[in-house]
Every structure is written in C-alpha cells, then in structure tokens.
Short mmCIF file of C-alpha atoms in Angstrom, two decimals:
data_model
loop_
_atom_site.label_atom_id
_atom_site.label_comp_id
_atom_site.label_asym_id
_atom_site.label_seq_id
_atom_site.Cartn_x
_atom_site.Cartn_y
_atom_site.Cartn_z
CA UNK A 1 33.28 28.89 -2.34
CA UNK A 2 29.69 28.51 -1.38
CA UNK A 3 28.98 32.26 -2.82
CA UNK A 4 30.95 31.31 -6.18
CA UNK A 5 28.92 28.44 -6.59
CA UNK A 6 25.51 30.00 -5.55
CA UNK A 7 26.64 32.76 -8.30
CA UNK A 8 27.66 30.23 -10.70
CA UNK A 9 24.18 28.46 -10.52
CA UNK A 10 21.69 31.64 -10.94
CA UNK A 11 24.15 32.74 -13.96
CA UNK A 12 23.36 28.80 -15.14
CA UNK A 13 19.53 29.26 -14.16
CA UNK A 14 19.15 32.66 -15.97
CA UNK A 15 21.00 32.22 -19.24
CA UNK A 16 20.31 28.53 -20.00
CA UNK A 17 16.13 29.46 -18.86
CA UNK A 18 16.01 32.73 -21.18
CA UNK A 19 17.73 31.00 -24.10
CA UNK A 20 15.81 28.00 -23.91
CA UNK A 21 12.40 29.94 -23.75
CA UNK A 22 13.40 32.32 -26.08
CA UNK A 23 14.53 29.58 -28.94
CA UNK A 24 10.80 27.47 -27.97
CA UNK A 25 9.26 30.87 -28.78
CA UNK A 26 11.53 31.65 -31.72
CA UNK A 27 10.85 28.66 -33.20
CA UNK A 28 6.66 29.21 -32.97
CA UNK A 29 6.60 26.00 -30.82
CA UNK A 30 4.71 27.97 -27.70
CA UNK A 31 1.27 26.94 -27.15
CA UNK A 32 -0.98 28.76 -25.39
CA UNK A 33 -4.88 29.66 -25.50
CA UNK A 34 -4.16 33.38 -24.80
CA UNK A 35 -3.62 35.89 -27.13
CA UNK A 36 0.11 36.05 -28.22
CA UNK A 37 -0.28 39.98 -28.14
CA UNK A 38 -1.81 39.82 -24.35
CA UNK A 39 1.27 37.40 -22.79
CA UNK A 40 4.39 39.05 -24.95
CA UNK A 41 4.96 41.33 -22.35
CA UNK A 42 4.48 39.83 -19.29
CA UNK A 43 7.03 37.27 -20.65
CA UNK A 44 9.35 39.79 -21.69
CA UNK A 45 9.43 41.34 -18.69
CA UNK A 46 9.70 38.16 -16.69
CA UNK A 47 12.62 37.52 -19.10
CA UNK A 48 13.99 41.08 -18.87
CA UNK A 49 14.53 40.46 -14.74
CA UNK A 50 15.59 37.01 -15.31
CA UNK A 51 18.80 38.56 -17.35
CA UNK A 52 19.25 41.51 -14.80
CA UNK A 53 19.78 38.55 -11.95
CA UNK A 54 21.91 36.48 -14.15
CA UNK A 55 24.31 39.88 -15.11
CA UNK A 56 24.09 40.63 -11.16
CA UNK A 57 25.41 37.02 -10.17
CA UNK A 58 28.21 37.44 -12.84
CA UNK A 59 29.18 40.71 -10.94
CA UNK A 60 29.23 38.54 -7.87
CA UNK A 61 31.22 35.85 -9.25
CA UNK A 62 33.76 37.96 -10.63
CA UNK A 63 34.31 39.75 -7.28
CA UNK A 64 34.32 36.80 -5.33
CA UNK A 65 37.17 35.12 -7.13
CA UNK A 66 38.94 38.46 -7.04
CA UNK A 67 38.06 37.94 -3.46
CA UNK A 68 39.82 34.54 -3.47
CA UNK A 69 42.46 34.85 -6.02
CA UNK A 70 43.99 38.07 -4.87
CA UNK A 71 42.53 38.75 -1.67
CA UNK A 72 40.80 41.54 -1.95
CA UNK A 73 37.76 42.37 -4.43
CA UNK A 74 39.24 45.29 -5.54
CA UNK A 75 41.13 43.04 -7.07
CA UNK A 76 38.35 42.56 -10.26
CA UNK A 77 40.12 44.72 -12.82
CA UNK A 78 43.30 42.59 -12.77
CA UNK A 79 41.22 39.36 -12.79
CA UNK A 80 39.15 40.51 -15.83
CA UNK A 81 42.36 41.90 -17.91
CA UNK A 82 45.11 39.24 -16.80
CA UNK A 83 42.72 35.89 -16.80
CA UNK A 84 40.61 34.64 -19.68
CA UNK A 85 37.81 33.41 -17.30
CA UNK A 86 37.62 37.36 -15.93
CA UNK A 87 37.13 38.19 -19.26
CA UNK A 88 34.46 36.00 -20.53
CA UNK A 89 32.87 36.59 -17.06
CA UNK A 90 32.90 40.17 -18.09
CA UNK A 91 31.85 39.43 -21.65
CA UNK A 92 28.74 37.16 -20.11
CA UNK A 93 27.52 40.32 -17.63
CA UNK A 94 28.09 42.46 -20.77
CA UNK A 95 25.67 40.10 -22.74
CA UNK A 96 22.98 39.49 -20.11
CA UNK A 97 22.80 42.80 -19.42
CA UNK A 98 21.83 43.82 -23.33
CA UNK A 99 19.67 41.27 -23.12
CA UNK A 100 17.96 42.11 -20.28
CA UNK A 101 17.49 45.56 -22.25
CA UNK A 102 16.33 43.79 -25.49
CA UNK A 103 13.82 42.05 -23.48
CA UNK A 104 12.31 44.71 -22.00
CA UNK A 105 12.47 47.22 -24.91
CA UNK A 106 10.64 44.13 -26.71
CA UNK A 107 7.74 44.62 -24.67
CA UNK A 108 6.47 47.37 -26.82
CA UNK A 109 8.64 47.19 -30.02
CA UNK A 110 7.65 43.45 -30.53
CA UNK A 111 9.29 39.85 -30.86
CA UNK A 112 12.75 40.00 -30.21
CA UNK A 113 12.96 36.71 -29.81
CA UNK A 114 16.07 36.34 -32.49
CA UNK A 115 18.06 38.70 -31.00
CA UNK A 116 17.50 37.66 -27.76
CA UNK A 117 18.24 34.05 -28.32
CA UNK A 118 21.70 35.60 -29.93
CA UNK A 119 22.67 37.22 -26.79
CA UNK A 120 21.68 34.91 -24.24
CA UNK A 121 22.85 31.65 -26.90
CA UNK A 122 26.21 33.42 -26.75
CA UNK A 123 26.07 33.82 -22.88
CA UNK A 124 25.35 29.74 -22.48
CA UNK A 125 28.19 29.50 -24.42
CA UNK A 126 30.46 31.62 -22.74
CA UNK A 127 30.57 28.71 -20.05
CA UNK A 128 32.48 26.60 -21.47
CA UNK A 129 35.31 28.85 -21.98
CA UNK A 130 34.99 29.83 -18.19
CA UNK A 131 35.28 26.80 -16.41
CA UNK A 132 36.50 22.93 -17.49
CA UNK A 133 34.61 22.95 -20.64
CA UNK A 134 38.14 23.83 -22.23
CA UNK A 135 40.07 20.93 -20.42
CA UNK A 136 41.95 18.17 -22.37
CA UNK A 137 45.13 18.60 -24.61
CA UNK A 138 45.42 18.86 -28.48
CA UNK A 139 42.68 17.16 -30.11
CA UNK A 140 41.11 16.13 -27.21
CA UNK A 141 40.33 19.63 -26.33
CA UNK A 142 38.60 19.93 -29.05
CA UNK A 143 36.15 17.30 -28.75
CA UNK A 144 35.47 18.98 -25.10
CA UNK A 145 34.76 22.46 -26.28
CA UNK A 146 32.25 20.89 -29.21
CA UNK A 147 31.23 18.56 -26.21
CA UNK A 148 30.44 21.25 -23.98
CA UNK A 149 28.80 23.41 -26.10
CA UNK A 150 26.87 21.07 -27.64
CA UNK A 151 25.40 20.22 -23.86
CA UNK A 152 24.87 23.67 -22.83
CA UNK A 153 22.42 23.93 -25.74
CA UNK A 154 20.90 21.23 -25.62
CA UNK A 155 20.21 21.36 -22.07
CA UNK A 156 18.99 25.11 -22.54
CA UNK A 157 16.44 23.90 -24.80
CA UNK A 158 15.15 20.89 -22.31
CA UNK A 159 14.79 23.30 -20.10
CA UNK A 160 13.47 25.88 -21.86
CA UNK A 161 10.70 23.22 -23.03
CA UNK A 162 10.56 22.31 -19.31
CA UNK A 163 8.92 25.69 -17.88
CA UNK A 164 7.32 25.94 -21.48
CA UNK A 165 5.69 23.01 -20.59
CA UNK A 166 4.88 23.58 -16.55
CA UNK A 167 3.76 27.59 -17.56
CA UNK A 168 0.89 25.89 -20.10
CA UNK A 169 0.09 22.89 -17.05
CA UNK A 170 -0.24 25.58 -14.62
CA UNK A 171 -2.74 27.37 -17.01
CA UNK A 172 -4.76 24.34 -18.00
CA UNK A 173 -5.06 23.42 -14.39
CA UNK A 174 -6.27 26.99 -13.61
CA UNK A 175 -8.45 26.96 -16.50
CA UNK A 176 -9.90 24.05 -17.03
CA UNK A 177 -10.95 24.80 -20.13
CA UNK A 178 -11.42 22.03 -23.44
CA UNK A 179 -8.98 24.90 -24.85
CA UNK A 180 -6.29 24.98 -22.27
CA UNK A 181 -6.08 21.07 -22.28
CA UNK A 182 -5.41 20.88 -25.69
CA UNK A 183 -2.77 23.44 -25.99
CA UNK A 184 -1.29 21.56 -23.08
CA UNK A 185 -1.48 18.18 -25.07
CA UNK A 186 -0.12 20.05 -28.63
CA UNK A 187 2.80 21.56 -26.55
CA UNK A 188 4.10 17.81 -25.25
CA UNK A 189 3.13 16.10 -28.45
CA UNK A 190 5.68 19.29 -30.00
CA UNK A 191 8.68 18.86 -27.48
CA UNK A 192 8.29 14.67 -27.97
CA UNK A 193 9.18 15.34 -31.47
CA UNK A 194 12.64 16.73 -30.66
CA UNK A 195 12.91 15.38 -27.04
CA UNK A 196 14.24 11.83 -27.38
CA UNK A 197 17.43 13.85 -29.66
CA UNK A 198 18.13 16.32 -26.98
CA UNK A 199 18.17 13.54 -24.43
CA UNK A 200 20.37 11.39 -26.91
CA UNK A 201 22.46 14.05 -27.73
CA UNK A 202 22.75 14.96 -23.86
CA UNK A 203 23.82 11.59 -22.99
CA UNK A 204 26.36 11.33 -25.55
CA UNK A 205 28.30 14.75 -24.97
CA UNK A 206 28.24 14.32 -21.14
CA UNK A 207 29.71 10.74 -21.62
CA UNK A 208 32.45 12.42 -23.55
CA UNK A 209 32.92 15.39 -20.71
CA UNK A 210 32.75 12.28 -18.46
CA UNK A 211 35.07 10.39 -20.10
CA UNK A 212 37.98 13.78 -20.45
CA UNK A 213 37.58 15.02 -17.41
CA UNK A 214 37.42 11.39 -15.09
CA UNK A 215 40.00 9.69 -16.74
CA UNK A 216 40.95 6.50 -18.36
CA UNK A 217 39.60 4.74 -15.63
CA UNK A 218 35.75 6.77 -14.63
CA UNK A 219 34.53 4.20 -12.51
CA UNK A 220 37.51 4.64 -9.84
CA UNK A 221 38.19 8.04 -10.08
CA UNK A 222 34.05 8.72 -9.19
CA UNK A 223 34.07 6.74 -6.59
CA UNK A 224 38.01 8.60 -4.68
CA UNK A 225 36.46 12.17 -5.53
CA UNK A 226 33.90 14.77 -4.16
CA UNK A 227 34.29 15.67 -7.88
CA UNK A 228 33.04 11.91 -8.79
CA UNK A 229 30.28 11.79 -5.90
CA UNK A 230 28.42 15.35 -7.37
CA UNK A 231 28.51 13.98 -10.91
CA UNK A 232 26.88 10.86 -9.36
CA UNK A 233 24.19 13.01 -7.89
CA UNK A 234 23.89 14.47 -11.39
CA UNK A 235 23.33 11.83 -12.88
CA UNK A 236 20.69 10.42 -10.39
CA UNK A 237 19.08 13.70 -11.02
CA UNK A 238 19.26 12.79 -14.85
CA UNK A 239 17.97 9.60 -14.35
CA UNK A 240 14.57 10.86 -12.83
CA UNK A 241 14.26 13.23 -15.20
CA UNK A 242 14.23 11.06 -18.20
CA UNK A 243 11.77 8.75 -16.09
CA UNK A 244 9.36 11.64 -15.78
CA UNK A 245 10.08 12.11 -19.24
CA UNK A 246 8.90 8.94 -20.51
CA UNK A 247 5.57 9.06 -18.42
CA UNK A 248 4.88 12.50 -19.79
CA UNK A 249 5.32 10.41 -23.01
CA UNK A 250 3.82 7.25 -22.96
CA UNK A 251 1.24 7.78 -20.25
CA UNK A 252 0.42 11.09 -19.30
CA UNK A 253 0.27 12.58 -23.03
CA UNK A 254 -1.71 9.60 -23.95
CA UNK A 255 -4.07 9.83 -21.28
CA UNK A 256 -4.95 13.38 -21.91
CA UNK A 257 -5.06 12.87 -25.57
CA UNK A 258 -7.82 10.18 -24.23
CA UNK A 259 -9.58 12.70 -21.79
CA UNK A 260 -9.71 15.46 -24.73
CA UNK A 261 -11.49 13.08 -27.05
CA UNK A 262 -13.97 11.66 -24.77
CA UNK A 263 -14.89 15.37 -23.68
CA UNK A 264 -15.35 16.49 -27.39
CA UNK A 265 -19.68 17.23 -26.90
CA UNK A 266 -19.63 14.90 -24.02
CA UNK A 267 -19.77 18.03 -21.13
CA UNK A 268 -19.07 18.77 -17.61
CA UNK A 269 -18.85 15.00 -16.69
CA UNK A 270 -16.13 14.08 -19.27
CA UNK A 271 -13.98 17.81 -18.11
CA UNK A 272 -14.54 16.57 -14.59
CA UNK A 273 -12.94 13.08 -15.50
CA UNK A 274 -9.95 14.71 -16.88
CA UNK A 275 -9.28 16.66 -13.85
CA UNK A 276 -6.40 14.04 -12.02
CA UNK A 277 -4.91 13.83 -15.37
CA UNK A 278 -4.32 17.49 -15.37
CA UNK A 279 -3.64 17.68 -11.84
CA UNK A 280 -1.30 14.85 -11.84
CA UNK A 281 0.53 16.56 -15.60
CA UNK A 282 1.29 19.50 -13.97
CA UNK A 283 2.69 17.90 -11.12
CA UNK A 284 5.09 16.23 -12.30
CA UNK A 285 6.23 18.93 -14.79
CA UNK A 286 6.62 21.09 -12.10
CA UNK A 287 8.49 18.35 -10.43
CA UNK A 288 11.05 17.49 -13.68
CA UNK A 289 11.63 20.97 -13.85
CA UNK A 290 12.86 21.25 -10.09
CA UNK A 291 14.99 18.90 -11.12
CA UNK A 292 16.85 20.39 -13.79
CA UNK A 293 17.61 23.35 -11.41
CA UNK A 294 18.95 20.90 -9.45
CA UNK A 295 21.06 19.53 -12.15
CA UNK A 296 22.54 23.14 -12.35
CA UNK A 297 22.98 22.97 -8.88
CA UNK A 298 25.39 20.19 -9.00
CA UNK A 299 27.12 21.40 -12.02
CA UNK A 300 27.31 24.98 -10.35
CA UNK A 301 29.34 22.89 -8.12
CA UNK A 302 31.43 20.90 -10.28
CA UNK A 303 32.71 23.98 -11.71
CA UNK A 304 34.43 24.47 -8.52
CA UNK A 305 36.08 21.37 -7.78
CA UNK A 306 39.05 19.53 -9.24
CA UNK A 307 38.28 16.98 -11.87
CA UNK A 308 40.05 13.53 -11.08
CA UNK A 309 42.19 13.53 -14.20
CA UNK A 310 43.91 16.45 -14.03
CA UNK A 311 47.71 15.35 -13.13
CA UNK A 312 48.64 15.88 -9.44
CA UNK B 1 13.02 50.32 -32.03
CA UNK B 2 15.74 48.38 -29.77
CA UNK B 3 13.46 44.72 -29.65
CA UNK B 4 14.63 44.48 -33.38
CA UNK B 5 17.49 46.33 -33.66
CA UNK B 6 19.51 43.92 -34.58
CA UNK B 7 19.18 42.30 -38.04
CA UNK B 8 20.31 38.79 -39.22
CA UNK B 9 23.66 39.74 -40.65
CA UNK B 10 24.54 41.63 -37.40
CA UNK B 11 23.83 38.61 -35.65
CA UNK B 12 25.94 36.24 -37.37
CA UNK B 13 28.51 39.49 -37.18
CA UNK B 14 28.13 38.89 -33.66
CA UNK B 15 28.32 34.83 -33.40
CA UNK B 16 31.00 35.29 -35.32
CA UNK B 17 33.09 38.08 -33.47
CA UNK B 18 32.30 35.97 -30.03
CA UNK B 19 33.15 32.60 -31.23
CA UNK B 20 36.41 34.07 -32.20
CA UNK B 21 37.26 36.39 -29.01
CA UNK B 22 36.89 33.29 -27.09
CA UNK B 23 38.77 30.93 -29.21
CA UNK B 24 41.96 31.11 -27.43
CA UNK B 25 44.31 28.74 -28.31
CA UNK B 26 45.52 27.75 -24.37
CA UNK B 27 46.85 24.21 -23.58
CA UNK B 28 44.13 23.10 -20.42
CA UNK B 29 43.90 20.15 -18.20
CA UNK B 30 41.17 21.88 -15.76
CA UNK B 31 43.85 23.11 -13.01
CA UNK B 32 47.51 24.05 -13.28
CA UNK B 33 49.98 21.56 -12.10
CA UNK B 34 53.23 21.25 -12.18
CA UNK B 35 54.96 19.55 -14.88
CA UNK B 36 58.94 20.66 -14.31
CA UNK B 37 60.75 22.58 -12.30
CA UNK B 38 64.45 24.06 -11.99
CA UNK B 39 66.49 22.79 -9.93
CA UNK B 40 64.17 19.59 -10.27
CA UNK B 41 62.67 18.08 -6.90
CA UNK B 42 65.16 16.44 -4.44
CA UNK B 43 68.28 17.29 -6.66
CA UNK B 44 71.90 18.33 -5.29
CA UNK B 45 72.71 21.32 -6.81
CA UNK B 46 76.03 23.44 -6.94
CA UNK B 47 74.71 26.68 -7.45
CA UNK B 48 71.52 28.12 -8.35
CA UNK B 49 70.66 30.78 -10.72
CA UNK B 50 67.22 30.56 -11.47
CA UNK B 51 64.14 29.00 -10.29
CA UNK B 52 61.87 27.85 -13.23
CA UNK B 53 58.47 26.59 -12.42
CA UNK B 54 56.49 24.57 -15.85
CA UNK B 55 52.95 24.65 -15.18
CA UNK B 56 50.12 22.49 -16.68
CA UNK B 57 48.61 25.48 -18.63
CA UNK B 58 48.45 28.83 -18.55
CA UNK B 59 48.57 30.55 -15.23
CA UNK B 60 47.52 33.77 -14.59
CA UNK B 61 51.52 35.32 -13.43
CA UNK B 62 49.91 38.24 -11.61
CA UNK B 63 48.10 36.22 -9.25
CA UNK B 64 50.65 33.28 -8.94
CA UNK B 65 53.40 33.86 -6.89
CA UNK B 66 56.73 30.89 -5.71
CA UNK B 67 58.18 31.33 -2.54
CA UNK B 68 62.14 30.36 -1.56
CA UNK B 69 62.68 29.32 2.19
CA UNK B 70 65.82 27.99 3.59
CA UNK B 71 66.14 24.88 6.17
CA UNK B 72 64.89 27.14 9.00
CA UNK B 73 62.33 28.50 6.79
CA UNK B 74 63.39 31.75 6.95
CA UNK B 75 62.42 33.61 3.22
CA UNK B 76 64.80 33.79 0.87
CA UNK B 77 64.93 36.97 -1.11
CA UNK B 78 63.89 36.08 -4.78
CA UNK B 79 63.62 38.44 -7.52
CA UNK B 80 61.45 38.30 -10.55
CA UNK B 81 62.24 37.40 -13.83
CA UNK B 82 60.22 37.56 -17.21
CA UNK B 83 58.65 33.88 -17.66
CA UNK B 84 59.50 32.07 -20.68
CA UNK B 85 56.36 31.60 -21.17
CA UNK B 86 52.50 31.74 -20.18
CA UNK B 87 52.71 28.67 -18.19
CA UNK B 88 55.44 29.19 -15.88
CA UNK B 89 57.20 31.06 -13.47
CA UNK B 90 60.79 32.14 -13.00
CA UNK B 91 62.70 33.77 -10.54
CA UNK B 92 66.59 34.30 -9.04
CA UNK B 93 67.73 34.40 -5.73
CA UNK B 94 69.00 38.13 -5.09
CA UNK B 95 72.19 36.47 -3.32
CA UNK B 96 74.23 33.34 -3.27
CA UNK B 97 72.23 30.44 -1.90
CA UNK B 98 74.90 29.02 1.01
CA UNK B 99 74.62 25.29 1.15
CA UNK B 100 71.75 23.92 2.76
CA UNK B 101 68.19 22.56 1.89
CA UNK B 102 66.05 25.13 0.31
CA UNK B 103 61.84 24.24 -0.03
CA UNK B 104 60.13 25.88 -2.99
CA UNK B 105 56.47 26.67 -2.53
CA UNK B 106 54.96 28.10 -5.45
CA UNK B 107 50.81 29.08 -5.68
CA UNK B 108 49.36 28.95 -9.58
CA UNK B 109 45.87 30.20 -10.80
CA UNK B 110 44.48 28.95 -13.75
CA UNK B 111 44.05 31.54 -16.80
CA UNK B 112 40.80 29.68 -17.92
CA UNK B 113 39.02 28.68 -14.95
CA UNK B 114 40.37 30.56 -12.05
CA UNK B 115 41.22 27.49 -9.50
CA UNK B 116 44.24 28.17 -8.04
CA UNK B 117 46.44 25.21 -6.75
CA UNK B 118 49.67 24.92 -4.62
CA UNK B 119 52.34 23.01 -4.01
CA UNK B 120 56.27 22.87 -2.80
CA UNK B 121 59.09 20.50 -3.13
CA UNK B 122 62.94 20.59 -1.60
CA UNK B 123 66.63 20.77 -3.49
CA UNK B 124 69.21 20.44 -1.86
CA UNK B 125 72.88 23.38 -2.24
CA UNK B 126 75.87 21.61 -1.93
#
C-alpha cells in the first residue's frame, strides 16, 4: 500500500507540475529577466525528466496492484485489459511518456508548450477515471466526474503558478537585481488576477467531492474514518496555503511593489532595504509550494482508502 | 520537427478521442459491495442451484473470486458460471449440497479503482 501510494503521489507531482507550468508558459504569463531563448531548454529538459518519473511511477503502480490484486506482478496484462483503472493507468504512462519526448524534442524544435499541455492536461485528467473521481450513482456521478476534473485543473494551475512563482523568487534573491525584483512583482501581480477563482473554484468542487464521497452526514463520517482524518489533514494543508496566499497578496506583493519604487534612482541603499522583503518572498513561496506536494501527499493517500459513504 | 508536431485540430482530435475512451458508462460508489445475493443471507433453503453474488459496481470477474465452505469449513466444489452481468458473480455447486450450514465468502475488485473488498455471510440447507 505504501508503494501504491508513494507511486500514486510522484504520478500526481509530475503530471499536475508539467501541466501547470506548461499552461503558465502557454499562456505568456512567465516572467523572467532572462532571455526566453537561453531558459527554453533547461526547462524543457527539466520537464522532459519530470514526465519520464511520472510514466516510471505509473509502471510501478500498475505492477503493484497486479501485485495486490492477483498476487503476482506478472499479473499486469490482465489488470490493464480486464479493469478500466489498468487501462487508463496504461493510457497515463502512454501519455507521459510522449510527453516526456515532446519536451525534450522541444528543446531544439521550439515551444511546444500546446502540445505538451495536451498530453500532460489529458494525463491530470486521466485521474479521475482511475480512482473515486467516478464515484456516485446516476446524476450524481456526474457532478463528481465534472467535480473532479474541474479540481485536478485547477489545482495543476495553482501549482504550476506555485514553482512559477518560487523559480522567479529564487532568481531575484540570487540576483538582486532592480530587474529580477520586478519580474518577481509582475509574476504575483499576474497569478493574483486569476488566483482568488482557482481558489474559489477549488473550494467549491472539493466541497462537492466532499459532500459525494462523505455522505449525508460529513461531519460524522470524518471524524469514524482514517478516510475522514487525511481529508482533515488536507484541508489544514489548504488552509495554510490560502493564508500564505493572502500575505503574498496583501503584504508581501505590496511591500515589494513599495521597495521597487523607492529604489527607482535611489541606489545601493534602497536595493539593500529590499533585501528581507525578497528574502522573506521567497521563503514563503518555497514554503506554500511544499505544501501543495503535501496536499498530493494526502490525496495520494486518499486514493487508497475507503470513502465513508460507500455502503458496507 | 516533433516539439510541434502536433497541430490544433490534432489536438482537439485527441481531447476528443480521450474524453471518449474514458467515458465509460459504469455504475460507481468508490468500492464494490454487496447489494444481493442468492440464496440471500441467513435464509433456509431446500436446494441450491446457483450462487448469485450483486455487487455495487462493476467488478473486475477475473480477479474476484466466491468461495463455498460447509459447517466444518471444508470447500465445497463450485463451478463457474457466466455472470449476468458486470457486477456480479455466479456460480453452482458441482454436487448436491446435503443439509447443513454453508458460509459464502466471496472477494470483489473494483473495475474503476482497483480496491478490492471481501466479505461472507451463512444460508442455511434444509
């Protein structure tokens, strides 16, 4: 179990990351003071290895529920042909895998940021048809598949905006430059244009996962179930994200937005000054985005366990 | 070049083909359990010619298996029988079943997410 979930969570880490970046960059929201030419590739190639892992976990998955299911792993051929989850598994690896290739034949043929936000997009999405994200009967199931899929994304995009974000804090801090700081405070005044609707959009689909999977009566059911005690965590998780959030928002951007001003002609002494802004920005993007990892730690988990409203 | 090898239309072609391939129309409650079974739980039965297990949703037959044992728990000898459908199981016993109390235990896996749950329940031969 502890294999299937540790799978589970680096293909959740690999797609959801790759898609996310690859929409940001898709979308021309990246901001950075280097050459787009210069950092293509190294991206690409980071992006390229990100894929390979995520198609290599699949693998693992897949043999370690043939593993459990029917006790041996050479087991994987039935469980890809007889069982829809072996089959999207199959279909994910298949689709990680091209991308993978896309990204790393993009290194020298140039932006494929469309097509690889197609392939990895449709590997996110392939979750939901591999795990709960189907549960529910009649209409009900499908409000949980829209649900789902509607979460995936948008929580492949915050994401995606979150090591955006930390890649271009790392930089400024490194740099120091007027330049650096500024791209910095462009790419948070860019993601707090959309980021109040992902989280809003976030909140409302999980509710509704929430609300299918726990049962009429969520409160109870979170607190009997191991099932109920890792969304908890989740959710904790959530919480401090959205509270780093809003200082990245309401103080932190400001703040910089302050330093950048006052060091416009004003020199060393006015960079200097804006130095524990920086330091303190990239801290706790770096720290947000740990915790998103975390979330898809915990719903690595959940995947495994038994929601508390399916009938006993 | 392969970076942009694929144009727009082949990648709605693509969204399109996926969304499709995994829109399988499956009844799911997150695990399989069981709804019905025949002979039904605790029942006093005269004679039994098949064993029909109705899951929750679609199990995945080659990796679910149901198990006969009789009041010593010895194994019964079941045969296998075409399910009536893709959410249960069916079986007869090869032989007669003398009177006695018989325990079904029956293992399903889930077709759409793999967990696998178990279960058993007695009837009773009269």
């Amino acid at each position: 179990m502890v294999l299937s979930d540790l799978a589970r969570f680096v293909q959740f880490a690999c797609a959801l990351s790759v898609f996310g970046l690859a929409a940001w960059q898709r979308a021309r929201l990246r901001a950075t003071p280097a050459p787009a030419g210069g950092e293509e590739p190294r991206w690409l190639a980071l992006y390229a290895v990100a894929c390979l892992l995520g198609a290599a976990a699949g693998i693992g998955w897949l043999l370690a529920e043939a593993q459990t299911i029917g006790g041996t792993w050479t087991a994987l051929g039935a469980v890809i042909v007889s069982t829809r989850f072996g089959a999207v598994g199959a279909l994910r690896v298949a689709l990680l895998a091209l991308a993978a290739l896309t990204a790393w034949a993009g290194r020298r043929a140039g932006s494929p940021w469309g097509t690889l936000g197609v392939l990895t997009g449709a590997a996110v999405l392939s979750f939901v048809w591999s795990g709960h994200g189907t549960a529910g009967a009649g209409p009900l199931r499908g409000l949980h598949t829209i649900a789902d899929a509607l979460h995936l994304v948008c929580a492949a995009i915050w994401i995606g905006a979150l090591l955006m974000l930390s890649a271009v804090g790392v930089r400024a801090v490194a740099v120091r430059s007027p330049q650096s700081s500024h791209a910095l405070w462009l790419a948070l005044s860019r993601f707090s244009g959309i980021g109040p609707g992902l989280i809003g959009l976030l909140a409302v689909t999980g509710f509704v996962n929430s609300w299918i999977l726990l049962g009429p009566a969520p409160w109870a059911a979170l607190q009997r179930s191991l099932y109920g005690w890792v969304l908890i965590a989740k959710l904790a998780l959530f919480a401090l994200m959205l509270g780093l959030g809003w200082r990245h928002r309401y103080r932190s951007s400001p703040a910089l937005a302050r330093v950048l001003s006052a060091g416009a002609g004003a020199g060393a002494g006015a960079a200097q000054a804006g130095e524990p802004v920086l330091d303190c920005l990239r801290a706790t993007l770096l720290i947000e985005t740990l915790l998103a990892f975390l979330v898809l730690a915990a719903v690595a988990v959940l995947g495994n366990l038994e929601p508390p409203a399916s009938p006993s | 070049m392969l970076g942009g090898w694929m144009t727009q239309r082949t990648r709605m072609t693509l969204l399109t083909v996926t969304a499709t391939a995994m829109s399988w129309s499956t009844l799911a409650l997150a695990h399989a359990s069981l709804r019905a079974a025949d002979p039904t739980p605790n029942a006093t039965v005269g004679a039994v010619r098949r064993i029909h297990l109705q899951f929750s949703e679609t199990i995945a037959e080659r990796f679910s298996s149901l198990r006969l044992t009789d009041t010593d728990g010895n194994p019964v000898p079941l045969m296998s029988l075409p399910a009536r459908d893709a959410s249960s199981l069916d079986a007869m016993p090869t032989s007669r079943l003398a009177a006695g109390v018989y325990t079904v235990s029956w293992t399903a896996v889930s077709t759409d997410d793999g967990h696998r749950t178990s279960g058993s329940y007695s009837f009773t031969v009269r």
